[in-house]
Coordinates of C-alpha atoms in Angstrom, one line a residue:
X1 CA 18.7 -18.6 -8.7
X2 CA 16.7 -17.4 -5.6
X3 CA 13.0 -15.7 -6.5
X4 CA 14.0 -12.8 -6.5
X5 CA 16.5 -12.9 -8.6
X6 CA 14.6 -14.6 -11.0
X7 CA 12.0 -11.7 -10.7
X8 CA 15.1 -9.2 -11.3
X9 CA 16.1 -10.9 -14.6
X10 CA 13.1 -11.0 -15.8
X11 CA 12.2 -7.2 -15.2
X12 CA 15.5 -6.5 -16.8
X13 CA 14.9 -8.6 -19.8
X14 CA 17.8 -11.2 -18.8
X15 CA 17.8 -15.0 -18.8
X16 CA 20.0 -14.4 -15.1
X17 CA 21.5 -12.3 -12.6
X18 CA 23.8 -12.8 -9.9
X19 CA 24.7 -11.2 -6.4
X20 CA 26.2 -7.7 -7.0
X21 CA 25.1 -7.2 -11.0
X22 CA 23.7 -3.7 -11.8
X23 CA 20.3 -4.3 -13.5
X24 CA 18.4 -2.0 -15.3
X25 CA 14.3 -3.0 -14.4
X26 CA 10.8 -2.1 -15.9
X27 CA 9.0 -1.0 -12.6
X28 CA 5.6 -2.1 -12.3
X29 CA 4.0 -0.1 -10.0
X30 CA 6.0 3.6 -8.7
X31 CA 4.3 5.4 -5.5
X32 CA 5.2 8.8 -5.0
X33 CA 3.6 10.1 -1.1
X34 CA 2.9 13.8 0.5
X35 CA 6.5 14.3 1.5
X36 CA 8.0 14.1 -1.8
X37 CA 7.2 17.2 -3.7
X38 CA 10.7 17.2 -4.8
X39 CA 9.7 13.8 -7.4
X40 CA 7.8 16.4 -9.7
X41 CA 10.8 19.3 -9.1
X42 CA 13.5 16.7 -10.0
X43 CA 11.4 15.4 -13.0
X44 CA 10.7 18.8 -14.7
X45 CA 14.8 19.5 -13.8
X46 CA 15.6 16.7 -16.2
X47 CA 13.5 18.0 -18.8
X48 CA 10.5 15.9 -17.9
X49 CA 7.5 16.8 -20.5
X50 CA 5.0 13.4 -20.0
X51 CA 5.2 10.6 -17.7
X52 CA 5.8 7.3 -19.8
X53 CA 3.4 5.1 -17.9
X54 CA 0.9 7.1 -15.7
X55 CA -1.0 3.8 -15.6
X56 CA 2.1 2.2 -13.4
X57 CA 2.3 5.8 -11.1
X58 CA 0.6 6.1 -7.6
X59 CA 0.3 9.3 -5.6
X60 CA -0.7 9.2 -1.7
X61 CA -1.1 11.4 0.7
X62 CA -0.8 10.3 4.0
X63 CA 1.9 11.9 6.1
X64 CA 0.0 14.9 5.9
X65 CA -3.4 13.5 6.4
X66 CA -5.0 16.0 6.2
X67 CA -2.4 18.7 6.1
X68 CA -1.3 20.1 9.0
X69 CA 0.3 23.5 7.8
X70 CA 0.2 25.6 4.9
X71 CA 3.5 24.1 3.3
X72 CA 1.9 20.7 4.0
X73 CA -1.0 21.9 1.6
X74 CA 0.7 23.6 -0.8
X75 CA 2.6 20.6 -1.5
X76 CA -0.9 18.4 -2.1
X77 CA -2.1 20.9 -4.5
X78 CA 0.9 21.0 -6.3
X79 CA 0.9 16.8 -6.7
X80 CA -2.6 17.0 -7.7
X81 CA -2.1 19.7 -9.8
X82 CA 0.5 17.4 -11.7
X83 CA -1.3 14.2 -11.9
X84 CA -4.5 15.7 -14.0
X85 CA -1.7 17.4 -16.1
X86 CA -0.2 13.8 -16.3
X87 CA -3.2 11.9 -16.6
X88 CA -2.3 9.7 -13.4
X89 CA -5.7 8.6 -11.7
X90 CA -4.3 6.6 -9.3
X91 CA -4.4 9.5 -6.5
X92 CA -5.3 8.9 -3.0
X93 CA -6.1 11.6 -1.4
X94 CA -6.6 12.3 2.3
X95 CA -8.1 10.2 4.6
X96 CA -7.3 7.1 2.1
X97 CA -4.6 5.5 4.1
X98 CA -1.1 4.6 4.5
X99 CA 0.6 4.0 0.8
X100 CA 1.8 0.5 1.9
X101 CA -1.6 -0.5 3.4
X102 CA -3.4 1.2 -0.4
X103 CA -1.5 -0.8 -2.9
X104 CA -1.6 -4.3 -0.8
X105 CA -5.4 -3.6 -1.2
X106 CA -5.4 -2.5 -4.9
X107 CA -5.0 -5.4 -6.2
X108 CA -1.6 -4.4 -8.3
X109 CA 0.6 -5.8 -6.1
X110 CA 1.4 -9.4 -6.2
X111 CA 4.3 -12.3 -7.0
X112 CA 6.9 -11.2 -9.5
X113 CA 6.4 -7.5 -9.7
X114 CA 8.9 -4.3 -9.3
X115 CA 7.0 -1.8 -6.4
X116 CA 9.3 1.0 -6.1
X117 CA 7.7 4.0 -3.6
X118 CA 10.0 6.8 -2.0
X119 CA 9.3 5.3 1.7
X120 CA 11.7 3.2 3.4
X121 CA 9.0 0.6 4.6
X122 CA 8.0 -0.6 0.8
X123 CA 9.6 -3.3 2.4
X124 CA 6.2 -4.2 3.4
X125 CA 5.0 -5.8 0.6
X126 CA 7.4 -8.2 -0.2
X127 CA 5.1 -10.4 2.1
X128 CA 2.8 -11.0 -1.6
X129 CA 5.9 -12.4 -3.6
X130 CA 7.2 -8.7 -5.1
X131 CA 10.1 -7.4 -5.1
X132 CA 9.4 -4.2 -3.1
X133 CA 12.1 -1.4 -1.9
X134 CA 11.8 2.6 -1.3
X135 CA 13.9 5.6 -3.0
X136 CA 14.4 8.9 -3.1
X137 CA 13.5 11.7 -4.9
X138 CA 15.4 11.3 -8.3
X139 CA 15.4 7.7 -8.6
X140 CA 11.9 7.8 -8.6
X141 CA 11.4 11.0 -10.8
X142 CA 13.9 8.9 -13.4
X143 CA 10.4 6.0 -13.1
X144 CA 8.3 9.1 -13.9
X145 CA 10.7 9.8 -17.3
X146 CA 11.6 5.8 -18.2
X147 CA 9.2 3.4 -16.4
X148 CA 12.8 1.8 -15.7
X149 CA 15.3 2.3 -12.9
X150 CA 18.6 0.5 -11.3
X151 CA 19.2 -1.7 -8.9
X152 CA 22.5 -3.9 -7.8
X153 CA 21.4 -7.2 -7.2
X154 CA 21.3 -7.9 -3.5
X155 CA 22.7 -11.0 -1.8
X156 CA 19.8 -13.1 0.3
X157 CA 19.5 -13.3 4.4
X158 CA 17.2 -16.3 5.3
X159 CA 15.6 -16.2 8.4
X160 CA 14.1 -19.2 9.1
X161 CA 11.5 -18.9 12.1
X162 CA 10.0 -22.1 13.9
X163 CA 7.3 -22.6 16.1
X164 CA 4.0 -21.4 17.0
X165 CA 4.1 -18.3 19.3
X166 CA 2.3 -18.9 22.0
X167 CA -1.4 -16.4 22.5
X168 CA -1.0 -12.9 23.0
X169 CA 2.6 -13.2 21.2
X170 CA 2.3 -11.2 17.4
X171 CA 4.3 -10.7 14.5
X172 CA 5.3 -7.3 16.5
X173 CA 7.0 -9.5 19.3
X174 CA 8.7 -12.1 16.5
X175 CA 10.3 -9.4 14.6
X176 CA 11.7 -7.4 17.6
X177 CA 12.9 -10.4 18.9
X178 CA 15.0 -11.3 15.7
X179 CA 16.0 -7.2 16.1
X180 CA 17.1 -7.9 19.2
X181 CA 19.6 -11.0 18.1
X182 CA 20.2 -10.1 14.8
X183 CA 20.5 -5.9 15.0
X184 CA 20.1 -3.2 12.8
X185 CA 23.1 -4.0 10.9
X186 CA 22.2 -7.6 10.0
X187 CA 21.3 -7.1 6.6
X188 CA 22.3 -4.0 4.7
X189 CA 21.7 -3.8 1.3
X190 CA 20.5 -7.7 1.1
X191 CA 16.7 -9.2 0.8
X192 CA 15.4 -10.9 3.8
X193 CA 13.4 -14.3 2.8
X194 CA 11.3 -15.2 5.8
X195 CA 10.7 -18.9 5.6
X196 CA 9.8 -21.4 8.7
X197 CA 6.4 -23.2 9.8
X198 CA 5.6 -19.7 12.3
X199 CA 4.4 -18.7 8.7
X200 CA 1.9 -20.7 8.2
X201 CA -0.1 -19.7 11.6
X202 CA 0.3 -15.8 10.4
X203 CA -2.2 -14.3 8.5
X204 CA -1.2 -11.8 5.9
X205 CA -2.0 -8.7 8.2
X206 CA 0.6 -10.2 10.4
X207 CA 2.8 -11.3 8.0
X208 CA 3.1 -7.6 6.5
X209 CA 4.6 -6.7 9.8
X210 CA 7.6 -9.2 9.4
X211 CA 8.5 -7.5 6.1
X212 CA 7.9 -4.1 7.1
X213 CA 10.2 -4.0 9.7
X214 CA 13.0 -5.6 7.9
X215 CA 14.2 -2.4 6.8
X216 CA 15.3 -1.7 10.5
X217 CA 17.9 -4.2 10.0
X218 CA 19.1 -2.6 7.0
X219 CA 17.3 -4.5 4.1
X220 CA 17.1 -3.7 0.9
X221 CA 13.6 -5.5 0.3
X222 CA 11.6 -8.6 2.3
X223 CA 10.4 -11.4 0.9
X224 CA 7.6 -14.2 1.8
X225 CA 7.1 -16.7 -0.8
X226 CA 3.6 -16.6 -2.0
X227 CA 1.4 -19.4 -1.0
X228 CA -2.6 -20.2 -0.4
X229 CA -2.5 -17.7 2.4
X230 CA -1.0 -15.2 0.2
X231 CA -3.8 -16.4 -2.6
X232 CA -6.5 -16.0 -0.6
X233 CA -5.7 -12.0 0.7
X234 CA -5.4 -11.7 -3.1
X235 CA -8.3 -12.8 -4.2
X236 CA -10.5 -11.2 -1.3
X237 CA -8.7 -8.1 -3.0
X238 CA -10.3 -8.8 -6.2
X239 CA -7.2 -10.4 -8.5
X240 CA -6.7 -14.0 -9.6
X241 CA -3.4 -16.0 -9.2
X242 CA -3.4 -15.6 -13.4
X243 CA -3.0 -12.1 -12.9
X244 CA 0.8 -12.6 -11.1
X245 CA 3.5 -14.4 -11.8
X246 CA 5.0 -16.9 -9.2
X247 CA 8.7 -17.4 -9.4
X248 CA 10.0 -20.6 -7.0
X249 CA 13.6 -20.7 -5.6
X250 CA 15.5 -23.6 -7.4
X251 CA 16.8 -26.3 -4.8
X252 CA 20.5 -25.9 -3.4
X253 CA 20.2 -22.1 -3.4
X254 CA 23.0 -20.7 -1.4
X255 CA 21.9 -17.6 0.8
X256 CA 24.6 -15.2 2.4
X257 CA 24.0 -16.6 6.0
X258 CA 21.1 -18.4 7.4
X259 CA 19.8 -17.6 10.8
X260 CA 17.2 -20.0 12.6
X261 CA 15.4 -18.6 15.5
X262 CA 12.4 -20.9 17.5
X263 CA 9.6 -18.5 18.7
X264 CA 7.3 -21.3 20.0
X265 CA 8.2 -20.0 23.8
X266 CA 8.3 -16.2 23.0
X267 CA 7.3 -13.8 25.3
X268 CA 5.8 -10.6 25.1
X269 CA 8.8 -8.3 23.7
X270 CA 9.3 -4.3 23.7
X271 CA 12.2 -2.0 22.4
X272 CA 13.4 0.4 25.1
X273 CA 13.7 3.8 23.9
X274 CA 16.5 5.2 21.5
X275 CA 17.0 1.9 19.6
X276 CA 14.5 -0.5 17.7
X277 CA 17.4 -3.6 18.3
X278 CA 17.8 -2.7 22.0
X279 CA 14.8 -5.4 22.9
X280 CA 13.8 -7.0 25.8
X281 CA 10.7 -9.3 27.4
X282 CA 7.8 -6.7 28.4
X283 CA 7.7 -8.4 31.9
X284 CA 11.2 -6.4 32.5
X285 CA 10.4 -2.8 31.8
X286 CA 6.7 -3.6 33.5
X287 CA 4.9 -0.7 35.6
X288 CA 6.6 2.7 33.5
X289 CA 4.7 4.9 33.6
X290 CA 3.2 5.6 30.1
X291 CA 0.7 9.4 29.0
X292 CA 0.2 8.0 25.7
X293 CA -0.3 4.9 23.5
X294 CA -0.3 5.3 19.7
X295 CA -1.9 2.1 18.1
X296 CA -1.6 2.3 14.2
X297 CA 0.7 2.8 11.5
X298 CA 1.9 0.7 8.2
X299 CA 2.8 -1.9 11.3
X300 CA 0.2 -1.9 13.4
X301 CA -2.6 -0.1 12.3
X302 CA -4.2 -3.1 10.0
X303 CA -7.4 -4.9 10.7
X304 CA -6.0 -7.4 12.8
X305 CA -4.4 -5.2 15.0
X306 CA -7.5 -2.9 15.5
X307 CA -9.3 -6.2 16.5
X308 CA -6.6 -7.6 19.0
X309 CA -7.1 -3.6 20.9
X310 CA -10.4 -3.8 21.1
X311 CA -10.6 -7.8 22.9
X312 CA -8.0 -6.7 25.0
X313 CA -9.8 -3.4 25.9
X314 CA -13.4 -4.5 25.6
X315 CA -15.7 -3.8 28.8
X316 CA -12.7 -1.8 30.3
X317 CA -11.0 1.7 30.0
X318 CA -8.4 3.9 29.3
X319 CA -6.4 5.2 32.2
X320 CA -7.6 8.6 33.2
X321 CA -4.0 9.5 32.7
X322 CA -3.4 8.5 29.4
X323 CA -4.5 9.5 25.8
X324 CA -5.2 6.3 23.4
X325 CA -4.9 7.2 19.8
X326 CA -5.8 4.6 16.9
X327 CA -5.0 5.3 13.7
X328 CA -6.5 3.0 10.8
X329 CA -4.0 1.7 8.3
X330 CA -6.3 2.5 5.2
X331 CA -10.2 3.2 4.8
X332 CA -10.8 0.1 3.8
X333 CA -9.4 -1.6 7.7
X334 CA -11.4 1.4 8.9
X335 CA -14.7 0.7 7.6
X336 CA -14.3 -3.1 8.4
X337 CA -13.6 -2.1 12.3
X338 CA -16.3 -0.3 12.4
X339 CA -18.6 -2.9 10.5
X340 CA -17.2 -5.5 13.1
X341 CA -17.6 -3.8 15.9
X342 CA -14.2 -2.7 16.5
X343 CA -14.5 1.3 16.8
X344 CA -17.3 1.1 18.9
X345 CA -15.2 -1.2 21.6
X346 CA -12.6 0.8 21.4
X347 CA -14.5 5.1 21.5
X348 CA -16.6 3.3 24.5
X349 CA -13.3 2.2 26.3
X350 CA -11.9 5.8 25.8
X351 CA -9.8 5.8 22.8
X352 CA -9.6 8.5 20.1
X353 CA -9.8 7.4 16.0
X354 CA -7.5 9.6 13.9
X355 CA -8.0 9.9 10.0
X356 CA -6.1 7.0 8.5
X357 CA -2.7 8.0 7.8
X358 CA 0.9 7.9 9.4
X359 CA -0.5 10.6 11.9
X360 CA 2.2 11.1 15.1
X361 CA 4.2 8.5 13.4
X362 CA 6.7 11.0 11.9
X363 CA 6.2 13.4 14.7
X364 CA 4.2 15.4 12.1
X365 CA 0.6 15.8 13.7
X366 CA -2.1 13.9 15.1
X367 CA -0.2 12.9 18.8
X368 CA 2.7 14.7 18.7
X369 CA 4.5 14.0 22.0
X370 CA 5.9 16.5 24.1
X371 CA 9.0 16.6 26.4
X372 CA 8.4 14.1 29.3
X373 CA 6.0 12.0 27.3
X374 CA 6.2 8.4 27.6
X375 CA 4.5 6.6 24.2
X376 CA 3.7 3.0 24.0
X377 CA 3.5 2.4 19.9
X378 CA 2.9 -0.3 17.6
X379 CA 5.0 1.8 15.1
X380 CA 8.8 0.9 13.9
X381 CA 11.1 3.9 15.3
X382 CA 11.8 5.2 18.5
X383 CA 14.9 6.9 17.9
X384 CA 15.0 10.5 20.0
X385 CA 12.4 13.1 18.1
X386 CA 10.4 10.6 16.1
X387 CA 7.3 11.7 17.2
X388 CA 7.8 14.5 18.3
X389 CA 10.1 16.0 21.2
X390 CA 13.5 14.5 21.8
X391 CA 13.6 14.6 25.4
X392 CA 9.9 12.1 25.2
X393 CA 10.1 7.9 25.2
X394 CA 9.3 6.1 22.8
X395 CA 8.4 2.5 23.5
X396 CA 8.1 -0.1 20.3
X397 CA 5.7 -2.4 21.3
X398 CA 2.9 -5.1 19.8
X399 CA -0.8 -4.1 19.7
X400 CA -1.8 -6.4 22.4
X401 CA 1.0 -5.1 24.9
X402 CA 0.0 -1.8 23.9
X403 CA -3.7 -2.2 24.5
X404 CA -3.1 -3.7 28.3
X405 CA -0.6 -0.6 28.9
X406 CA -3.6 1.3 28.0
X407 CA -6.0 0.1 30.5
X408 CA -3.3 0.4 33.9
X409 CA -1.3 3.5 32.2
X410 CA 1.5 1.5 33.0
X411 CA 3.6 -0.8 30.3
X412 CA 1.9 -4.2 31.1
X413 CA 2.9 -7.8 29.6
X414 CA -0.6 -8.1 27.6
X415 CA -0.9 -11.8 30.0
X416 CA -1.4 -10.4 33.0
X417 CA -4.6 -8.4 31.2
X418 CA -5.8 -11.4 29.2

């Protein structure tokens, strides 16, 4: 058995599963965020009276961060309203971060657990060895009544990536890329296992960012199998490998299809507006004309990505013409940036911090773009009205290329800058 079926049966109490079995899983850890007000509606509906493990039950808010409208607040009060009555502590309130970002850095998420959270990019932390996928509404209110929930067993996409990228390339230009080969129908419903030596030069902020976007290609969950890298972000988080349980794929594992892709001569890479698979070398789209770039996100709003903006835009500035917006990931990335210097590179340049969230990301508040706009954004969609109006681009790019676009107001290959 792969992993993560191994982590399957063992939630579900089996010796094995296979490809295709219904399982019915204990779930570790169950995030409910600020769009979901309809988790507590659906859990009183089927007769809900106590949730049976308010220890294992998150609530974030960070979509609405803080709440842009009166519905937006109604909705907060009302979830934190329900976790005193339901004796869940684990409540993040505004200006926390981004749910994916919170539980990497709680310390509850690691190899062999069940993260279930009612957003599509849970994906995200199957980069620590979990097995990590979003719902909706019921399915999750069902973890509020049961601690349990079902899941088919998916089939297993490798992607094996080789090579080095070479300096400014990121984890934002590797994963496009394999968008662009692969597309967004290259994996629906299966687990993407991300295994290759370009692994072993990421650090886990990057790594994150593999995972995350695997959902774009239709995914079910992501996976990364844990290693010291993986150790070490865990331990700086306060847990000890004791506390997790590492599962190993046996030898002559058969996945669904294996796709190998060398990124050792990668360029710069950028997804042209409407599509996150319609990808192409920055270099081509150079010189657009951007108003606004949007550095931040559960992709590329973490530490790392703060710090590559603010080399890139250190001692230089924003273009008069455009507006810079940089959202933090969590607190936690904030208060580091601004320990290391970070936010003070980055105001003095000309940018503008936002309260960690998913701000414009949603097209929700914070940088909502209007019709015309052109946005250069480290986040995973660009499909027409993501972010706001539907006649605006939207231009998925890494935080380096952003940065440099920055600094001419033009889309610039993050090269010519350096």
């Amino acid at each position: 058995m792969h992993a993560l079926e191994k982590l399957l049966a063992k939630a579900s109490g089996k010796s094995s599963v296979k490809t295709g079995e219904i399982v019915e899983a204990e779930v570790d850890l169950a995030e409910v965020n600020d769009l979901y007000l309809q988790v507590i509606k659906s859990f009183y509906e089927m007769g809900g009276k106590k949730v049976a493990h308010p220890e294992r039950v998150a609530f974030v808010f960070d979509h609405y961060s803080p709440p842009p409208t009166i519905k937006a607040a109604d909705n907060q009060k009302q979830m934190r309203e329900f976790c005193e009555k339901m004796g869940i502590n684990m409540l993040y309130d505004i200006g926390e971060g981004v749910c994916h970002q919170l539980l990497a850095e709680s310390g509850l998420v690691g190899p062999g657990k069940v993260v279930i959270e009612t957003d599509s990019h849970t994906t995200t932390l199957g980069a620590l060895g979990s097995f990590a996928t979003g719902v909706g509404a019921t399915d999750l209110a069902i973890i509020l009544l049961t601690g349990r929930l079902w899941f088919k067993v998916p089939s297993i996409v490798n992607i094996n990536l080789d090579g080095k990228p070479p300096f400014p390339v990121m984890a934002k230009d590797v994963i496009l890329h394999v968008l662009g080969k692969l597309k967004q129908d290259a994996a629906i419903y299966q687990a993407i296992e991300f295994t290759g030596s370009t692994l072993s030069s990421m650090e886990m902020d990057e790594r994150f960012v593999l995972c995350n976007m695997s959902v774009e290609m239709g995914a079910k969950t992501a996976y990364i199998q844990p290693d010291e890298i993986t150790f070490g972000f865990l331990e700086a988080m306060g847990t000890k490998r004791e506390d997790f349980d590492v599962l190993t794929t046996d030898e002559g594992f058969t996945y669904s299809i294996v796709h190998h892709i060398d990124v050792s001569d990668l360029k710069p890479q950028i997804a042209l507006p409407g599509s996150v698979d319609n990808v192409t070398n920055v270099e081509e789209v150079e010189g657009t004309p951007a108003t606004q770039v949007f550095i931040g996100t559960c992709t590329g709003g973490r530490l790392n990505d703060i710090k590559v903006a603010s080399e890139i835009l250190k001692g230089k500035s924003v273009a008069k013409n455009v507006r810079c917006i940089v959202i933090p990931a969590s607190k936690k990335v904030f208060k580091d940036a601004l320990k290391l210097g970070y936010v003070q590179t980055l105001i003095d340049a000309g940018a503008v911090f936002v309260t960690p969230g998913c701000g414009p990301c949603l097209g929700a508040h914070e940088g909502v773009l209007a019709p015309g706009d052109v946005c250069v954004s480290t986040s995973s969609r660009n499909f027409p009205g993501r972010m706001g109006s539907t006649q605006a681009s939207i231009y998925i790019a890494s935080p380096a290329t952003a940065a440099a676009s920055a600094i001419s107001g033009r889309i610039t290959d993050p090269r010519k800058i350096l």
